[in-house]
Backbone as JSON, one array per atom type, in Angstrom:
{
  "sequence": "ITSEKEAEKNLVFIGIQGMIDPPRPEVKKAVQQCKEAGIKTIMITGDHVLTAKAIAKQLGVLPPNGKIMDGPTLSRL",
  "N": [[-85.89, 71.74, 16.97], [-84.15, 68.71, 17.21], [-81.61, 67.87, 19.51], [-78.18, 66.8, 19.04], [-77.37, 64.91, 20.93], [-79.85, 63.99, 21.81], [-80.81, 62.82, 19.49], [-79.29, 60.54, 19.35], [-80.35, 58.76, 21.12], [-82.27, 55.85, 21.99], [-81.67, 54.25, 19.77], [-81.65, 51.51, 17.45], [-79.91, 48.61, 16.73], [-79.62, 47.25, 13.57], [-78.26, 45.51, 11.9], [-75.33, 43.98, 10.35], [-72.64, 44.02, 8.03], [-70.49, 42.15, 5.99], [-67.64, 42.08, 3.82], [-65.95, 40.68, 1.01], [-63.11, 40.4, -1.02], [-62.19, 38.43, -3.19], [-59.32, 36.71, -4.67], [-58.8, 36.85, -8.22], [-60.07, 34.25, -10.35], [-58.09, 33.13, -12.08], [-55.65, 33.5, -10.84], [-54.63, 31.57, -8.99], [-53.87, 29.46, -10.7], [-51.89, 30.77, -12.18], [-49.98, 31.25, -10.2], [-49.27, 28.62, -9.6], [-48.16, 27.85, -12.07], [-45.93, 29.5, -12.08], [-44.49, 28.4, -9.92], [-43.93, 25.86, -11.01], [-42.21, 26.65, -13.01], [-40.04, 27.35, -11.59], [-40.0, 29.8, -10.39], [-39.86, 31.94, -7.68], [-42.45, 33.0, -5.72], [-43.57, 35.96, -4.24], [-45.8, 37.54, -2.14], [-47.17, 40.72, -1.86], [-49.13, 42.9, -0.05], [-51.69, 45.21, 0.96], [-53.42, 44.36, 2.79], [-54.71, 43.25, 6.02], [-52.59, 41.37, 8.2], [-53.56, 38.77, 8.92], [-55.53, 38.39, 7.0], [-53.99, 38.47, 4.68], [-52.44, 36.18, 5.13], [-54.37, 34.13, 4.97], [-55.21, 34.39, 2.29], [-52.78, 33.93, 0.97], [-52.31, 31.27, 1.67], [-54.53, 30.1, 0.43], [-53.9, 30.54, -2.25], [-51.62, 29.08, -2.54], [-49.19, 30.24, -2.1], [-47.99, 30.54, 0.35], [-45.88, 28.5, 2.09], [-46.04, 25.6, 4.35], [-44.46, 26.26, 6.69], [-44.04, 28.91, 6.2], [-43.11, 32.41, 6.25], [-44.64, 35.4, 7.42], [-44.76, 38.88, 7.06], [-45.21, 42.08, 8.41], [-45.62, 45.57, 7.44], [-44.09, 47.4, 9.19], [-42.17, 45.59, 10.22], [-40.86, 44.78, 7.88], [-39.74, 47.24, 7.17], [-37.75, 47.5, 9.05], [-35.78, 45.8, 8.22]],
  "CA": [[-84.86, 70.87, 16.38], [-83.62, 67.75, 18.17], [-80.17, 67.98, 19.71], [-77.4, 65.64, 18.6], [-77.44, 63.92, 22.01], [-81.21, 63.44, 21.82], [-80.95, 61.99, 18.29], [-78.56, 59.3, 19.56], [-81.06, 57.92, 22.08], [-83.25, 54.88, 21.5], [-81.29, 53.67, 18.48], [-81.75, 50.05, 17.39], [-78.96, 48.0, 15.8], [-80.4, 46.43, 12.65], [-77.5, 44.55, 11.11], [-73.9, 44.13, 10.08], [-72.32, 43.51, 6.7], [-69.09, 41.84, 5.72], [-67.32, 42.07, 2.39], [-64.76, 39.92, 0.64], [-62.6, 40.69, -2.36], [-61.33, 37.26, -3.44], [-58.44, 36.77, -5.84], [-59.42, 36.43, -9.48], [-59.94, 32.79, -10.53], [-56.88, 32.71, -12.81], [-54.44, 33.75, -10.07], [-54.09, 30.32, -8.43], [-53.2, 28.75, -11.79], [-50.68, 31.51, -12.52], [-49.01, 30.98, -9.13], [-48.82, 27.24, -9.8], [-47.28, 27.85, -13.24], [-44.67, 30.12, -11.64], [-43.79, 27.38, -9.13], [-43.43, 24.84, -11.94], [-41.12, 27.24, -13.78], [-38.94, 27.66, -10.68], [-40.08, 31.2, -9.98], [-40.28, 32.12, -6.29], [-43.51, 34.01, -5.66], [-43.7, 36.7, -2.99], [-47.03, 38.33, -2.18], [-47.16, 41.97, -1.11], [-50.5, 43.39, -0.02], [-52.04, 46.19, 1.99], [-54.4, 43.73, 3.67], [-54.31, 42.86, 7.37], [-51.71, 40.19, 8.17], [-54.34, 37.52, 8.93], [-56.18, 38.28, 5.68], [-52.91, 38.12, 3.74], [-52.07, 34.79, 5.38], [-55.43, 33.28, 4.44], [-55.16, 34.45, 0.83], [-51.54, 33.28, 0.54], [-52.54, 29.82, 1.78], [-55.51, 29.74, -0.6], [-53.25, 30.58, -3.56], [-50.44, 28.23, -2.56], [-47.98, 31.07, -2.02], [-47.4, 30.38, 1.68], [-45.6, 27.11, 2.45], [-46.47, 25.29, 5.72], [-43.71, 27.02, 7.7], [-43.69, 30.18, 5.59], [-43.11, 33.6, 7.11], [-45.44, 36.56, 7.03], [-44.14, 40.05, 7.62], [-45.99, 43.3, 8.22], [-44.84, 46.7, 6.96], [-43.06, 47.86, 10.12], [-41.1, 44.59, 10.29], [-40.12, 44.9, 6.62], [-38.98, 48.49, 7.21], [-36.58, 47.34, 9.93], [-34.76, 44.92, 7.6]],
  "C": [[-84.27, 70.0, 17.49], [-82.11, 67.9, 18.28], [-79.47, 66.7, 19.25], [-77.47, 64.53, 19.65], [-78.8, 63.24, 22.02], [-81.42, 62.49, 20.63], [-80.28, 60.62, 18.47], [-79.24, 58.36, 20.56], [-82.02, 56.98, 21.36], [-82.94, 54.34, 20.1], [-81.37, 52.15, 18.56], [-80.78, 49.54, 16.33], [-79.74, 47.06, 14.88], [-79.57, 45.48, 11.79], [-76.03, 44.89, 10.99], [-73.62, 43.51, 8.71], [-70.83, 43.25, 6.61], [-68.86, 41.82, 4.22], [-66.05, 41.25, 2.18], [-64.39, 40.29, -0.8], [-61.64, 39.55, -2.72], [-60.41, 37.46, -4.64], [-59.2, 36.32, -7.09], [-59.15, 34.94, -9.69], [-58.63, 32.34, -11.18], [-55.59, 32.85, -12.0], [-53.82, 32.46, -9.53], [-53.33, 29.53, -9.49], [-51.88, 29.44, -12.16], [-49.59, 31.28, -11.47], [-48.43, 29.58, -9.29], [-47.85, 27.15, -10.99], [-45.92, 28.47, -12.9], [-43.84, 29.12, -10.84], [-43.15, 26.34, -10.04], [-42.26, 25.34, -12.76], [-39.93, 27.62, -12.9], [-38.91, 29.1, -10.21], [-40.6, 31.27, -8.55], [-41.28, 33.28, -6.24], [-43.55, 34.64, -4.28], [-44.93, 37.59, -3.13], [-46.87, 39.57, -1.31], [-48.56, 42.55, -1.2], [-50.68, 44.42, 1.08], [-53.05, 45.63, 2.97], [-53.82, 43.5, 5.07], [-53.5, 41.56, 7.28], [-52.5, 38.88, 8.13], [-55.07, 37.3, 7.61], [-55.15, 37.85, 4.64], [-52.52, 36.65, 3.89], [-53.09, 33.84, 4.78], [-55.4, 33.24, 2.92], [-53.92, 33.73, 0.3], [-51.67, 31.76, 0.61], [-53.47, 29.34, 0.67], [-54.85, 29.65, -1.98], [-52.03, 29.66, -3.66], [-49.14, 29.0, -2.53], [-47.25, 30.84, -0.7], [-47.15, 28.91, 2.0], [-45.97, 26.87, 3.92], [-45.75, 26.07, 6.81], [-43.28, 28.38, 7.17], [-43.83, 31.35, 6.54], [-44.01, 34.68, 6.51], [-44.85, 37.76, 7.76], [-45.04, 41.26, 7.38], [-45.05, 44.43, 7.8], [-43.75, 47.18, 7.91], [-41.88, 46.88, 10.24], [-40.23, 44.66, 9.04], [-39.24, 46.14, 6.63], [-37.71, 48.37, 8.06], [-35.49, 46.46, 9.32], [-33.65, 45.71, 6.95]]
}
């Protein structure tokens, strides 16, 4: 039987995979309708801050000088 250390030798990297979970198509329209109705939209997500920022921009939730806050920062408020 091959040892664990021996099994880890001569390995070859064969690839990498990325995944994306985009917002549903109707979300952008719903956000726009909320804006038109005077409703302030706040997005809360478990995503990484940079991912959240990109999605918020895509949906029109984040204004040009909008603020993004992570969980620890929110907890200190």
